[in-house]
């Protein structure tokens, strides 16, 4: 926090002058339109001119030499009936406003009515359909005459005759004609469908979908804010073709798996490259903690430490044209997160208040107590076993009339989330600022006082001096997370471990009940709330700061440097008292753990940018270099052997203390360049290259080169096509090819490493050391080659817009840990394998606007992605230790399994087909796994719809996935154990001749054990986990401006949102997405809130 405060105070001192682009030209009786085209090419500014506005223009005669843009325009329009304003690099040309009007002046607008000579004074404001003021809107009198533009706050004023019609026009919005009248005339403009011309952030720059040569997708803040999620990645689910996102747990800080265009590596580095405001960010699946408190379920996600409301847009880069300039860091794609910036205009205050509730989406029907007892006794009978003293549930110790719905007790609560955000923003054309702050608190569905709070601050300061030469942009984000969640997921207890007739959770005095038996003088119950007594506290601070400095040295030549810093610091304390365990356990399990982990990185990227317009060409050249360092260090200290629970609060009381320190330093450097040539806005070529160096490789192979080439042809601009197909708005073909790399292996893998031996036995107070890995100084880079063919076609002013991509990606020289024989003393060695993975697929997206009316619009969008993953090469696979894992010509995510047949009607055991075609309940692991199961998604996509009626907006998204997954039936164990069972086990084998789904109840029969164990490696272990889910639903209402005037508010929006509303699937389990009953599923969230703009 101190760092951001200091940087912000420093940036407030920025007083450097800003210098504009310089204009040089000579004109002799030159039409004004041609002069303005020359200014556009030299300045890079866009012009907004009404199509008929230049009909009264005069020829231009002047000579300019190195004039600033405002100076040049002043001279150009000096003797013209026009004036101009500059708003956000857009020059708006309008007719000059005459202030000394008489009644005679208005006779030229005579419409024949009685008011044709009556002068009226009109004033008001112009806003978009969300209530935001629009700056630079052109307001003219229909038929000619006076005109003006709106100010920074969206207001305007002018004089005209009462019979006149005012025409309001703005780039990207539908024009409106309104009858002039005395007094206030407030106007709302509707936005056009301008998806092709929206700015897209790319590596080291920006582009638009119209002129992009790469496969890029962008999700805006508007879409992100419609979803009640604390991890911004979850707002992208189903919205980006080719990107598959899987939420692994309902814990908000839990892991999120993300793959772009398939999995390229056998083992290492499958996560995309994340960049936040130019600063590299740790991979999404890198657990920011050391003890994973409350992140139960496959680790944690670093993106949970980014506030979604601070995000302006998220851009996904997929093909080589978009990613190769990032080199070795973006072989799996790149995700660029751009935070919000201040905008010119009056100072505004934005306030967001939101509250949410969450529940598990469904419950599984379980056996009741009597059905459970029958199952237990049936297993005893089948095993010919007597009821023992340890069978507390059926030997009379437990009350057999009790029944507890453990799903309701342990995970059936309601989570609550409160989110408050407020921001102050504004500025001039040269300086803009934004200051935001927020507070979020959330609880879980678990019992007890489990909560996490987050406080966040976001700052942005942008400054450009008056002559546009120098610019300085700063952004800083700080988030503090205080996590006091339980460090154990109770889902497994609710569904698997606790029988339905177990004793109550609490004694009469409120203490945990461990089921003490007077008859046996022992404790009979492992209370599932024992983990609640563990005291966990995790504190995480995330700081991101970026400064971007630019100076225009010469015409079109700009020097730029980007400086970035990121630090994630985590401190955890876990206290484990003996009281958290059943008292019958005599072993001393008391412990105290303290962990500190810091991940800090800095990056410096100096760049040179050059732009030049000549003839009908626009040339852009970028040259730059990267210097980056990541430092990870931490210590985990554990204390054991405490004599009582009171001692664990101070680790110094522990008789045995062990420490695990570590420090990792990763350095990276590179040089890069890109050339983009646009000819006639029809033919576009992009060439990019990079040379990277990584400290993860030895000196022999430390550097690697990467490149890409791409081109696009906007064939709709060809005269023949343009004239023959007037309904065609855009037609473009894209082609790209290039390479990217992967160095995502453990640091120092080319060296011999040692670690402390973690044991309670020490020698003279010293801990021994042991080798952890074999050195390999000859490690090389993984290499990915990408080919992408794309097409964009739009019709009817892009009311119908289709985007398609076909890609083939091949990754070779695979990096992974190769297992070694135990006699070597090492488990494995990192090495390159002569193996190649191919991912090829199709991405299709259709965006339409079936209805677009004044007060009603309907946008409909759908996308679908198909990806085929295949191992196409693996030299000497049959001789390697991976021969039982991979098959050439098959996906890398396959499982080799026994063909499962059914439950044998004669024996009541699971049966499989062996390699020789016979039925068996004890197949051979090496010989009989003849069937292949692919668990990669076959296809996935979504259908989204947005309906706007006056102030109401309804937005929904259905996501669908076709895939296989491990069945949860495997987690049930042998039928008849002292545990919970779902009601489906009623369909089990009871006697010879039965046709059943589950084998007989038995826990002692070795044949039943073998048959059950074999199920893990059979086709019966997998089931269809396809689903269609109403992922998101948002309903909002913008209160009309007429109702807000008395309250002096600019805009108010009320909303109700839902996430994971319902899911349709045949999958056995609570969630086909997480596909596990061991972890909490993604929660169904309902949220309400209000947005205020003051």
XYZ file of C-alpha atoms in Angstrom, residues 402-896:
495
model
C -31.974 -41.285 14.173
C -31.561 -39.767 10.708
C -29.529 -36.739 9.742
C -29.327 -35.139 6.326
C -25.600 -34.427 6.434
C -25.684 -32.442 3.219
C -28.050 -30.009 4.903
C -26.037 -29.953 8.134
C -22.534 -29.607 6.676
C -22.893 -27.866 3.281
C -26.535 -26.796 3.234
C -25.994 -23.327 4.611
C -26.217 -20.051 2.701
C -23.113 -18.108 1.820
C -23.336 -14.321 1.919
C -21.367 -11.773 -0.029
C -21.361 -8.025 0.506
C -19.535 -5.891 -2.046
C -19.172 -2.102 -1.845
C -17.178 -0.144 -4.437
C -16.811 3.606 -4.923
C -14.817 5.632 -7.415
C -13.924 9.236 -8.222
C -12.895 10.085 -11.782
C -12.695 12.911 -14.280
C -10.207 15.265 -15.861
C -9.459 17.353 -18.886
C -8.440 16.411 -22.397
C -4.825 16.348 -21.209
C -5.065 14.875 -17.718
C -7.447 12.222 -16.442
C -7.598 10.504 -13.077
C -9.421 7.672 -11.376
C -9.414 6.637 -7.723
C -11.419 3.583 -6.661
C -11.768 1.736 -3.417
C -13.814 -1.179 -2.232
C -14.662 -3.648 0.480
C -15.900 -7.219 0.066
C -16.880 -9.786 2.659
C -18.008 -13.322 1.936
C -18.909 -16.375 3.973
C -19.345 -20.043 3.094
C -22.084 -22.647 3.166
C -20.222 -24.446 5.956
C -21.333 -24.183 9.607
C -19.407 -21.914 11.933
C -17.949 -18.448 11.581
C -16.126 -18.783 8.261
C -15.423 -15.605 6.333
C -12.986 -13.752 4.104
C -12.704 -10.022 3.580
C -11.006 -8.009 0.855
C -10.098 -4.342 0.723
C -8.933 -2.915 -2.574
C -7.644 0.373 -4.001
C -7.173 1.188 -7.682
C -5.503 4.357 -8.989
C -5.029 5.605 -12.534
C -3.423 8.835 -13.700
C -2.955 9.741 -17.367
C -1.346 12.933 -18.579
C -0.497 14.330 -22.011
C 0.996 17.752 -22.398
C -0.423 20.487 -24.572
C 1.663 19.754 -27.672
C 1.115 16.003 -27.430
C 4.794 15.015 -27.441
C 5.089 13.649 -23.949
C 2.668 11.328 -22.166
C 2.718 9.586 -18.841
C 0.277 6.882 -17.742
C 0.266 5.284 -14.319
C -1.955 2.600 -12.840
C -1.727 0.950 -9.462
C -3.780 -1.701 -7.716
C -3.609 -2.943 -4.159
C -5.761 -5.714 -2.694
C -5.628 -7.177 0.797
C -7.330 -10.483 1.511
C -7.964 -11.627 5.083
C -9.031 -15.262 4.948
C -10.465 -17.044 7.976
C -12.102 -19.883 6.107
C -11.989 -23.473 7.297
C -9.013 -25.293 5.765
C -10.950 -28.510 5.061
C -13.688 -29.113 2.511
C -16.659 -30.669 4.335
C -18.235 -32.000 1.138
C -16.572 -35.391 1.485
C -17.961 -35.718 5.020
C -21.454 -34.805 3.865
C -21.603 -37.400 1.093
C -19.195 -40.193 1.983
C -17.895 -40.429 5.508
C -20.748 -39.905 7.965
C -23.534 -42.540 8.247
C -27.119 -41.203 8.370
C -27.803 -42.488 11.914
C -24.664 -40.986 13.444
C -24.974 -39.277 16.847
C -25.806 -35.561 17.012
C -23.019 -33.054 16.354
C -23.209 -31.331 19.735
C -23.594 -32.292 23.358
C -26.146 -30.540 25.538
C -23.490 -28.089 26.697
C -22.704 -27.061 23.099
C -19.413 -28.943 22.862
C -18.679 -31.323 20.005
C -20.102 -34.785 20.540
C -17.708 -37.681 19.988
C -20.282 -40.374 20.752
C -19.041 -41.581 24.122
C -20.299 -45.068 24.997
C -20.690 -45.870 28.675
C -21.051 -49.558 27.850
C -17.763 -49.652 25.923
C -16.030 -46.812 27.739
C -14.836 -45.378 24.446
C -15.725 -42.832 21.775
C -17.636 -44.122 18.769
C -18.048 -41.093 16.506
C -15.611 -39.112 14.371
C -17.384 -35.766 14.454
C -17.287 -34.159 10.972
C -17.110 -30.699 12.565
C -13.764 -31.471 14.157
C -11.952 -29.509 11.412
C -13.911 -26.393 12.440
C -11.803 -26.300 15.595
C -8.684 -25.837 13.527
C -7.779 -22.158 13.548
C -6.676 -20.913 10.134
C -5.879 -17.357 9.145
C -4.360 -16.308 5.861
C -3.460 -12.768 4.901
C -2.560 -12.022 1.280
C -1.503 -8.674 -0.194
C -1.344 -8.144 -3.944
C 0.316 -5.034 -5.371
C 0.466 -4.199 -9.083
C 1.962 -0.981 -10.414
C 2.708 0.123 -13.962
C 4.118 3.308 -15.443
C 4.136 3.940 -19.187
C 6.216 6.870 -20.462
C 6.232 8.055 -24.070
C 7.953 10.863 -25.946
C 7.522 11.704 -29.624
C 11.028 12.364 -30.835
C 10.271 13.081 -34.504
C 7.282 12.992 -36.784
C 5.850 9.486 -36.359
C 8.758 8.358 -34.143
C 8.001 7.663 -30.487
C 10.152 6.444 -27.621
C 8.317 4.446 -24.980
C 9.224 2.679 -21.764
C 6.975 0.524 -19.622
C 7.886 -0.199 -15.997
C 5.976 -2.828 -14.050
C 6.007 -4.312 -10.590
C 3.955 -7.053 -8.933
C 4.185 -8.476 -5.435
C 1.970 -11.119 -3.836
C 2.750 -11.607 -0.167
C 1.047 -14.300 1.878
C 1.173 -15.075 5.591
C -0.649 -18.070 7.069
C -1.162 -19.439 10.567
C -2.701 -22.862 11.189
C -3.294 -24.085 14.740
C -4.274 -27.739 15.142
C -5.542 -28.608 18.654
C -5.965 -32.160 19.900
C -9.616 -31.313 20.553
C -10.256 -31.341 16.797
C -9.848 -35.135 16.768
C -11.795 -37.914 18.400
C -10.520 -38.454 21.957
C -9.885 -42.144 21.292
C -6.848 -41.116 19.252
C -3.913 -41.320 21.642
C -1.266 -39.968 19.282
C -0.279 -36.348 19.871
C -1.606 -34.490 16.825
C -1.209 -30.975 18.176
C 0.717 -28.680 15.867
C 1.303 -25.059 15.026
C 2.306 -23.915 11.541
C 3.383 -20.511 10.281
C 4.032 -19.900 6.583
C 5.328 -16.857 4.746
C 5.437 -16.749 0.976
C 6.355 -13.867 -1.316
C 6.264 -13.701 -5.091
C 7.751 -10.477 -6.431
C 8.550 -9.525 -10.002
C 9.617 -6.473 -11.934
C 9.748 -5.827 -15.657
C 11.277 -3.089 -17.822
C 10.381 -2.848 -21.511
C 11.898 0.026 -23.533
C 10.399 0.353 -27.007
C 10.634 2.411 -30.195
C 7.478 2.956 -32.231
C 7.336 4.395 -35.734
C 4.260 5.281 -37.813
C 4.240 6.601 -41.354
C 1.479 7.245 -43.895
C 2.467 7.407 -47.532
C 0.297 7.174 -50.601
C -2.411 4.712 -49.541
C -0.244 2.889 -47.030
C 0.107 3.031 -43.275
C 3.299 1.560 -41.835
C 3.789 0.774 -38.145
C 7.083 -0.527 -36.738
C 7.736 -1.631 -33.170
C 11.133 -2.553 -31.709
C 11.645 -3.341 -28.043
C 13.330 -5.367 -25.361
C 12.295 -7.054 -22.123
C 14.113 -7.391 -18.829
C 12.211 -9.340 -16.201
C 12.936 -10.925 -12.833
C 10.725 -13.103 -10.625
C 11.725 -13.905 -7.077
C 9.871 -16.458 -4.973
C 10.801 -17.094 -1.390
C 9.110 -18.450 1.664
C 9.373 -20.409 4.862
C 7.083 -22.976 6.428
C 7.737 -23.472 10.155
C 6.035 -26.320 12.034
C 5.936 -26.994 15.730
C 4.947 -30.397 17.194
C 4.878 -32.173 20.504
C 2.813 -29.663 22.490
C 1.564 -31.050 25.803
C -1.777 -29.206 25.748
C -3.936 -27.179 23.364
C -3.230 -23.889 25.131
C 0.421 -24.047 24.071
C -0.138 -24.117 20.310
C -0.800 -20.365 20.078
C 2.961 -19.850 20.513
C 5.098 -22.004 18.274
C 8.074 -21.401 20.549
C 6.414 -23.744 23.068
C 6.909 -26.695 20.718
C 9.558 -29.257 21.726
C 10.113 -30.046 18.032
C 10.348 -27.253 15.461
C 11.163 -27.788 11.793
C 11.525 -25.200 9.056
C 11.309 -25.472 5.281
C 12.833 -22.371 3.669
C 13.160 -21.846 -0.068
C 14.166 -19.150 -2.506
C 13.841 -19.191 -6.287
C 15.112 -16.570 -8.693
C 13.961 -16.542 -12.311
C 15.370 -14.104 -14.855
C 14.136 -13.528 -18.354
C 15.200 -11.225 -21.161
C 14.282 -10.732 -24.779
C 14.294 -8.481 -27.818
C 11.317 -8.230 -30.119
C 9.965 -6.428 -33.136
C 6.819 -6.106 -35.211
C 6.013 -4.585 -38.595
C 2.452 -3.863 -39.707
C 1.577 -2.583 -43.175
C -1.957 -1.506 -44.083
C -2.566 -0.758 -47.765
C -5.796 0.964 -48.767
C -7.472 -0.435 -45.625
C -7.784 -3.669 -47.603
C -4.455 -5.496 -47.495
C -2.769 -5.907 -44.127
C 0.468 -7.733 -43.323
C 2.015 -8.250 -39.891
C 5.480 -9.677 -39.232
C 6.787 -10.266 -35.702
C 9.859 -11.812 -34.135
C 11.410 -12.341 -30.723
C 14.595 -13.720 -29.205
C 14.226 -14.938 -25.618
C 16.629 -15.903 -22.892
C 15.593 -17.826 -19.774
C 17.480 -18.689 -16.590
C 15.714 -22.058 -16.517
C 18.099 -23.463 -19.129
C 21.820 -24.080 -19.120
C 24.201 -21.829 -21.017
C 24.187 -24.070 -24.108
C 20.449 -23.613 -24.791
C 19.525 -20.444 -22.920
C 18.301 -18.472 -25.965
C 15.646 -19.224 -28.573
C 14.085 -17.398 -31.535
C 10.370 -17.126 -32.277
C 8.514 -15.493 -35.162
C 5.177 -15.051 -36.899
C 3.774 -13.849 -40.213
C 0.153 -12.907 -40.806
C -1.984 -11.239 -43.412
C -5.571 -10.279 -43.997
C -7.559 -9.267 -47.049
C -10.707 -7.175 -46.573
C -12.287 -8.299 -49.816
C -15.497 -6.392 -49.114
C -13.588 -3.191 -49.977
C -12.900 -4.394 -53.507
C -15.086 -2.283 -55.864
C -16.543 -5.285 -57.680
C -17.657 -6.996 -54.477
C -18.730 -3.742 -52.840
C -20.965 -2.844 -55.767
C -22.285 -6.360 -56.326
C -23.163 -7.132 -52.704
C -24.400 -3.934 -51.012
C -25.682 -5.920 -47.997
C -22.134 -7.091 -47.241
C -20.716 -4.860 -44.493
C -17.393 -6.603 -43.988
C -15.698 -9.558 -45.580
C -12.208 -10.474 -44.421
C -9.900 -13.464 -44.675
C -7.016 -13.901 -42.189
C -4.035 -16.231 -42.274
C -1.243 -16.527 -39.720
C 1.662 -18.847 -38.987
C 4.324 -18.658 -36.321
C 6.093 -20.148 -33.355
C 6.065 -19.787 -29.593
C 7.967 -21.515 -26.828
C 7.629 -22.920 -23.354
C 10.095 -22.696 -20.484
C 7.576 -23.596 -17.783
C 9.705 -26.135 -15.969
C 10.998 -26.052 -12.397
C 13.733 -23.499 -11.822
C 17.300 -24.812 -11.651
C 16.235 -28.085 -13.324
C 19.570 -28.150 -15.164
C 21.419 -28.240 -11.811
C 21.696 -30.812 -9.014
C 19.453 -29.776 -6.124
C 19.259 -30.690 -2.457
C 16.645 -30.210 0.234
C 16.362 -30.550 4.006
C 15.224 -33.916 5.294
C 11.943 -33.229 7.034
C 11.800 -35.468 10.074
C 11.293 -35.100 13.781
C 14.566 -36.993 14.309
C 17.521 -34.633 14.271
C 21.246 -35.087 14.775
C 22.836 -32.621 17.189
C 19.992 -30.172 16.480
C 20.761 -30.289 12.751
C 18.575 -31.444 9.885
C 20.121 -33.554 7.163
C 19.977 -32.942 3.428
C 19.125 -35.166 0.498
C 19.301 -34.754 -3.294
C 15.992 -33.925 -4.936
C 16.741 -34.186 -8.623
C 19.231 -35.222 -11.240
C 20.871 -32.424 -13.213
C 20.417 -31.994 -16.951
C 22.454 -29.106 -18.405
C 21.185 -29.892 -21.925
C 17.530 -28.990 -21.434
C 15.998 -27.212 -24.444
C 12.901 -25.138 -25.117
C 9.567 -26.675 -25.970
C 8.458 -25.350 -29.360
C 4.908 -24.733 -30.557
C 4.071 -24.019 -34.189
C 0.683 -22.431 -34.885
C -1.309 -22.115 -38.119
C -4.611 -20.208 -38.177
C -7.050 -19.463 -40.992
C -9.902 -17.118 -40.151
C -12.797 -15.302 -41.737
C -15.024 -12.400 -40.659
C -18.232 -11.710 -42.578
C -20.838 -9.088 -41.687
C -24.164 -8.198 -43.301
C -26.682 -5.374 -42.981
C -24.408 -2.890 -41.260
C -22.990 -5.785 -39.216
C -26.336 -6.698 -37.731
C -25.230 -10.200 -38.683
C -21.554 -10.856 -37.982
C -19.916 -14.251 -38.404
C -16.401 -15.135 -37.282
C -14.740 -18.468 -37.968
C -11.273 -19.866 -37.304
C -9.545 -23.104 -38.215
C -6.275 -23.828 -36.446
C -3.538 -26.447 -36.246
C -1.006 -26.220 -33.414
C 1.914 -28.611 -32.985
C 4.132 -28.692 -29.900
C 7.396 -30.615 -30.003
C 10.522 -31.224 -27.925
C 8.333 -31.929 -24.912
C 9.649 -31.041 -21.464
C 8.745 -33.312 -18.572
C 10.090 -35.242 -15.617
C 11.153 -38.650 -16.911
C 10.849 -41.408 -14.251
C 14.073 -43.247 -13.346
C 14.719 -46.590 -11.730
C 14.814 -46.476 -7.947
C 18.373 -47.803 -8.005
C 19.560 -44.452 -9.397
C 18.603 -42.749 -6.143
C 16.320 -40.309 -7.981
C 12.647 -40.488 -8.820
C 13.180 -38.825 -12.187
C 15.058 -36.335 -14.326
C 13.801 -33.349 -16.326
C 14.477 -33.900 -20.010
C 13.232 -33.246 -23.527
C 11.379 -36.020 -25.297
C 11.127 -36.424 -29.048
C 7.359 -36.187 -28.872
C 4.868 -33.973 -30.698
C 1.337 -33.014 -29.678
C -1.155 -31.733 -32.229
C -4.230 -29.648 -31.462
C -6.506 -28.813 -34.332
C -9.947 -27.364 -34.197
C -12.669 -25.049 -35.391
C -14.082 -21.969 -33.673
C -17.386 -20.525 -34.882
C -19.181 -17.441 -33.611
C -22.347 -15.703 -34.813
C -23.448 -12.311 -33.471
C -26.771 -10.893 -34.607
C -29.108 -8.013 -33.861
C -32.521 -9.303 -34.989
C -34.317 -6.243 -33.644
C -33.065 -2.691 -33.256
C -35.719 -0.104 -32.586
C -35.908 3.189 -30.759
C -36.940 1.682 -27.412
C -36.334 -1.992 -28.061
C -33.336 -4.027 -29.171
C -32.368 -7.677 -29.130
C -28.840 -9.001 -29.534
C -28.296 -12.724 -29.968
C -24.928 -14.459 -30.014
C -23.733 -18.049 -30.143
C -20.378 -19.766 -30.380
C -19.127 -23.324 -30.534
C -15.619 -24.781 -30.482
C -14.290 -28.171 -31.512
C -10.791 -29.276 -30.551
C -9.023 -32.541 -31.349
C -5.929 -33.288 -29.295
C -3.568 -35.998 -30.527
C -0.091 -37.368 -29.833
C 1.357 -37.678 -33.330
C 4.928 -38.602 -32.415
C 6.764 -40.209 -29.500
C 10.053 -41.843 -30.398
C 10.542 -45.237 -28.696
C 7.279 -44.900 -26.802
C 6.957 -48.668 -26.475
C 10.326 -48.803 -24.680
C 9.609 -45.933 -22.299
C 7.908 -45.795 -18.927
C 5.044 -43.937 -20.642
C 4.024 -46.900 -22.799
C 1.062 -47.611 -20.508
C 0.019 -43.943 -20.443
C 0.115 -42.651 -24.034
C -0.820 -44.005 -27.446
C 0.429 -42.475 -30.694
C -2.504 -41.184 -32.718
C -4.665 -40.721 -29.621
C -5.329 -37.763 -27.275
C -2.823 -37.151 -24.498
C -5.642 -37.111 -21.956
C -6.774 -40.662 -22.655
C -7.098 -43.476 -20.171
C -6.338 -47.072 -21.136
